């Protein structure tokens, strides 16, 4: 799978640019490039549902982040304890990567998924009238999961509308 | 021209938006309704519907978009579809519901996601508008 | 194996951004990068080399397609990540309105 390796290297480069660059608008656009590359990666990994969802969600979050950061690209200072903070962070990341490398040996080799759970889903879902098995899992076998997802989204909507309302804002000023 | 028409982007963007926004809405509903046969589903369709309204809002300014879809309509449709969704999932315990699940669940998801995300975008735009006035 | 490692490196870049940067928008971007890496890791773990996409057809067997269960889980996770990003952006715009900066150390100092 050379394609997915190339896409991952592109995503790492985009993420490094997004972390390192000073201008906030350039950073947001770089992270948008990472998201579009992730959508292509889902398409290569045979997940068309996820590719469509990631593309659409990436466009929406890019629009909202640009609306949030436009005309606010203030430079920010790095002061106080720079060497200690950076070295501590790098040691932490090295520990994380080492532990994760040993944990990866317990996983199945790439390209040979076990499919112990989803075998039952695949054999039962044609009788339920759904050809797309991901939609069958989301709407039939795991509908309570979808209800929780809708609850989280609904709570986020209520939270944003409560944070951004105008009534309390006018009284302060 | 009235001052409302003056706002927003250039004439080319407005004309293309008038031509395409209906098709974008139709595609969103199509993706939501055929989620069990092809890639897609209620959430992707809902986000596409929200993007269609955001498209209108970015091209024409917020007054035109809010005149087509009032804030009260948004809130009522989000609440009603969330209640129907809750009813369908809870009716699964008793075994039978009065709605057809395969049609109603994607429609409800589409309504929650689409109208909810558009409401969030409207709130954020209004928030940054007051910010700009303060400066 | 190299796919998993590259995915973990992407995750650690996002973690570095969250831990080390002081700008609120940069922290939101770091959370987004970590979310991308986690989603991609799930889908990588469910991939089969000879598999097709999980849409049913006539000559279907169980081991003939990629694992559909991680895809359903990740579909949930993408929507939750979108909701998280929206809520964080709303709160950080409100903080900018109140304090006039995105720098978290200055916000701490102003709070006293």
Short mmCIF file of C-alpha atoms in Angstrom, two decimals, chain A residues 1 4-5 8-9 11-12 15-16 18-22 24 27-28 31 34-35 38 41-42 44-50 53-54 57-58 60-61 64-65 68-69 71-72 74 76-82 85-86 89-90 92-93 96-97 100-101 104-105 107-115 117-119 121-123 126 130-134 137-138 142 145 149 152-153 156 159-160 163-165 169 172, chain C residues 1-26 28-30 32-33 35-37 39-57 60-94 96-98 100-103 105-106 109:
data_model
loop_
_atom_site.label_atom_id
_atom_site.label_comp_id
_atom_site.label_asym_id
_atom_site.label_seq_id
_atom_site.Cartn_x
_atom_site.Cartn_y
_atom_site.Cartn_z
CA UNK A 1 0.00 0.00 0.00
CA UNK A 4 -1.61 5.35 1.83
CA UNK A 5 2.01 5.84 2.93
CA UNK A 8 0.21 9.92 5.35
CA UNK A 9 3.53 11.65 4.63
CA UNK A 11 -0.68 14.72 5.96
CA UNK A 12 2.30 14.87 8.34
CA UNK A 15 0.23 19.14 10.03
CA UNK A 16 3.81 20.34 10.61
CA UNK A 18 -0.11 24.05 10.41
CA UNK A 19 1.71 23.80 13.73
CA UNK A 20 4.79 25.84 12.83
CA UNK A 21 3.44 28.76 10.75
CA UNK A 22 2.81 32.07 12.53
CA UNK A 24 -3.42 31.90 11.84
CA UNK A 27 -2.51 27.52 9.63
CA UNK A 28 -6.26 26.97 9.25
CA UNK A 31 -5.23 21.91 8.40
CA UNK A 34 -4.81 17.67 5.92
CA UNK A 35 -8.56 17.00 6.14
CA UNK A 38 -7.73 12.27 4.97
CA UNK A 41 -7.22 8.24 2.29
CA UNK A 42 -10.66 6.98 3.34
CA UNK A 44 -8.32 4.48 -0.87
CA UNK A 45 -9.11 2.40 2.22
CA UNK A 46 -12.51 1.41 0.71
CA UNK A 47 -14.72 3.55 2.94
CA UNK A 48 -16.86 5.74 0.63
CA UNK A 49 -19.30 6.75 3.40
CA UNK A 50 -16.48 8.14 5.48
CA UNK A 53 -18.74 12.61 5.38
CA UNK A 54 -15.16 13.80 5.98
CA UNK A 57 -17.54 18.14 7.48
CA UNK A 58 -14.10 19.48 6.54
CA UNK A 60 -18.03 23.24 7.09
CA UNK A 61 -15.40 23.40 9.83
CA UNK A 64 -16.35 28.34 10.49
CA UNK A 65 -12.66 28.45 11.51
CA UNK A 68 -13.47 32.88 13.55
CA UNK A 69 -9.88 33.81 12.70
CA UNK A 71 -8.72 39.81 10.83
CA UNK A 72 -7.43 38.40 14.12
CA UNK A 74 -2.21 38.64 16.11
CA UNK A 76 1.80 35.66 20.01
CA UNK A 77 4.86 35.66 22.22
CA UNK A 78 6.83 32.69 23.54
CA UNK A 79 8.23 33.81 26.87
CA UNK A 80 9.49 32.12 30.01
CA UNK A 81 10.91 28.60 30.39
CA UNK A 82 11.15 27.85 26.68
CA UNK A 85 8.80 23.30 28.30
CA UNK A 86 9.99 22.10 24.90
CA UNK A 89 7.13 17.94 25.78
CA UNK A 90 9.62 16.11 23.55
CA UNK A 92 6.74 12.99 26.82
CA UNK A 93 6.17 12.45 23.10
CA UNK A 96 4.34 7.95 24.11
CA UNK A 97 5.77 6.79 20.78
CA UNK A 100 2.76 2.79 21.34
CA UNK A 101 5.41 1.00 19.26
CA UNK A 104 1.44 -2.20 18.05
CA UNK A 105 2.97 -5.69 18.15
CA UNK A 107 -2.33 -5.82 16.75
CA UNK A 108 -3.05 -7.92 13.65
CA UNK A 109 -0.81 -7.20 10.66
CA UNK A 110 -2.00 -4.42 8.38
CA UNK A 111 -4.42 -5.75 5.79
CA UNK A 112 -5.67 -8.76 7.75
CA UNK A 113 -8.54 -7.64 9.94
CA UNK A 114 -10.11 -10.33 12.12
CA UNK A 115 -13.81 -9.38 11.61
CA UNK A 117 -17.96 -9.18 15.38
CA UNK A 118 -18.92 -7.81 12.00
CA UNK A 119 -19.28 -11.23 10.36
CA UNK A 121 -23.67 -8.12 10.88
CA UNK A 122 -22.68 -8.86 7.28
CA UNK A 123 -24.62 -12.13 7.11
CA UNK A 126 -29.36 -8.30 3.56
CA UNK A 130 -30.12 -2.46 3.52
CA UNK A 131 -27.43 -2.92 0.89
CA UNK A 132 -25.02 -0.48 2.50
CA UNK A 133 -23.77 -2.39 5.52
CA UNK A 134 -22.41 0.69 7.31
CA UNK A 137 -25.07 -1.10 11.38
CA UNK A 138 -25.80 2.54 12.19
CA UNK A 142 -26.53 0.17 16.75
CA UNK A 145 -25.39 4.61 19.35
CA UNK A 149 -24.58 10.83 18.62
CA UNK A 152 -24.23 15.03 21.56
CA UNK A 153 -24.84 17.13 18.46
CA UNK A 156 -23.55 21.17 21.18
CA UNK A 159 -24.52 25.08 24.02
CA UNK A 160 -23.39 27.26 21.12
CA UNK A 163 -22.90 30.90 24.64
CA UNK A 164 -23.45 33.15 21.62
CA UNK A 165 -26.76 34.71 22.59
CA UNK A 169 -24.03 40.67 26.07
CA UNK A 172 -22.75 44.22 30.06
CA UNK C 1 3.22 -1.66 10.05
CA UNK C 2 4.62 1.58 8.65
CA UNK C 3 1.07 2.87 8.18
CA UNK C 4 0.36 2.51 11.89
CA UNK C 5 3.63 4.25 12.79
CA UNK C 6 3.01 7.20 10.47
CA UNK C 7 -0.48 7.52 11.92
CA UNK C 8 0.97 7.63 15.44
CA UNK C 9 3.48 10.31 14.37
CA UNK C 10 0.56 12.38 13.04
CA UNK C 11 -1.19 11.94 16.40
CA UNK C 12 1.92 13.06 18.30
CA UNK C 13 2.21 16.20 16.15
CA UNK C 14 -1.33 17.11 17.20
CA UNK C 15 -0.48 16.33 20.83
CA UNK C 16 2.61 18.58 20.63
CA UNK C 17 0.43 21.37 19.25
CA UNK C 18 -2.07 21.03 22.09
CA UNK C 19 0.54 20.83 24.86
CA UNK C 20 3.03 23.41 23.65
CA UNK C 21 1.18 26.18 21.80
CA UNK C 22 -0.41 29.11 23.61
CA UNK C 23 -2.88 30.33 21.03
CA UNK C 24 -6.47 29.13 21.41
CA UNK C 25 -6.99 28.64 17.67
CA UNK C 26 -3.76 26.60 17.50
CA UNK C 28 -8.30 23.82 18.36
CA UNK C 29 -6.22 22.92 15.29
CA UNK C 30 -4.17 20.45 17.35
CA UNK C 32 -8.50 18.48 15.03
CA UNK C 33 -5.25 16.83 13.94
CA UNK C 35 -9.03 13.51 15.80
CA UNK C 36 -7.97 12.88 12.19
CA UNK C 37 -5.22 10.52 13.33
CA UNK C 39 -10.18 8.16 12.93
CA UNK C 40 -7.59 7.04 10.39
CA UNK C 41 -6.17 4.51 12.87
CA UNK C 42 -9.57 2.87 13.31
CA UNK C 43 -10.11 2.56 9.58
CA UNK C 44 -6.55 1.25 9.05
CA UNK C 45 -7.18 -1.45 11.66
CA UNK C 46 -10.26 -2.64 9.77
CA UNK C 47 -8.69 -2.83 6.32
CA UNK C 48 -8.36 -6.08 4.34
CA UNK C 49 -6.06 -6.35 1.37
CA UNK C 50 -8.46 -8.32 -0.81
CA UNK C 51 -11.56 -6.56 0.44
CA UNK C 52 -14.15 -4.48 -1.36
CA UNK C 53 -16.11 -1.57 0.02
CA UNK C 54 -18.90 -2.69 2.40
CA UNK C 55 -21.85 -2.55 0.01
CA UNK C 56 -23.70 -5.80 -0.53
CA UNK C 57 -23.68 -7.59 -3.89
CA UNK C 60 -20.89 -11.88 -1.23
CA UNK C 61 -18.95 -13.76 1.43
CA UNK C 62 -17.95 -12.63 4.88
CA UNK C 63 -14.21 -12.33 4.25
CA UNK C 64 -14.76 -10.57 0.94
CA UNK C 65 -15.03 -6.98 2.19
CA UNK C 66 -13.32 -4.57 4.57
CA UNK C 67 -14.54 -4.46 8.15
CA UNK C 68 -17.71 -2.28 8.30
CA UNK C 69 -17.83 -1.93 12.09
CA UNK C 70 -14.92 0.58 12.53
CA UNK C 71 -16.39 2.62 9.69
CA UNK C 72 -19.72 2.92 11.51
CA UNK C 73 -17.93 3.89 14.72
CA UNK C 74 -15.77 6.48 12.94
CA UNK C 75 -18.85 7.94 11.23
CA UNK C 76 -20.15 8.68 14.73
CA UNK C 77 -16.78 10.08 15.82
CA UNK C 78 -16.55 12.52 12.88
CA UNK C 79 -19.89 14.13 13.79
CA UNK C 80 -18.87 14.39 17.45
CA UNK C 81 -15.58 16.00 16.41
CA UNK C 82 -17.49 18.57 14.36
CA UNK C 83 -19.71 19.38 17.35
CA UNK C 84 -16.61 19.71 19.57
CA UNK C 85 -14.91 22.08 17.10
CA UNK C 86 -18.01 24.27 16.86
CA UNK C 87 -18.39 24.55 20.62
CA UNK C 88 -14.67 25.36 21.07
CA UNK C 89 -14.81 28.06 18.38
CA UNK C 90 -17.86 29.66 19.99
CA UNK C 91 -16.23 29.72 23.43
CA UNK C 92 -12.93 31.08 22.08
CA UNK C 93 -14.68 33.87 20.15
CA UNK C 94 -16.44 34.81 23.37
CA UNK C 96 -11.57 37.02 22.52
CA UNK C 97 -14.49 39.40 22.90
CA UNK C 98 -13.99 39.60 26.65
CA UNK C 100 -9.07 40.91 23.51
CA UNK C 101 -6.52 38.14 23.00
CA UNK C 102 -6.18 34.47 22.08
CA UNK C 103 -3.07 33.95 24.24
CA UNK C 105 -1.11 32.91 29.46
CA UNK C 106 -2.35 36.49 29.16
CA UNK C 109 -2.85 36.88 34.13
#
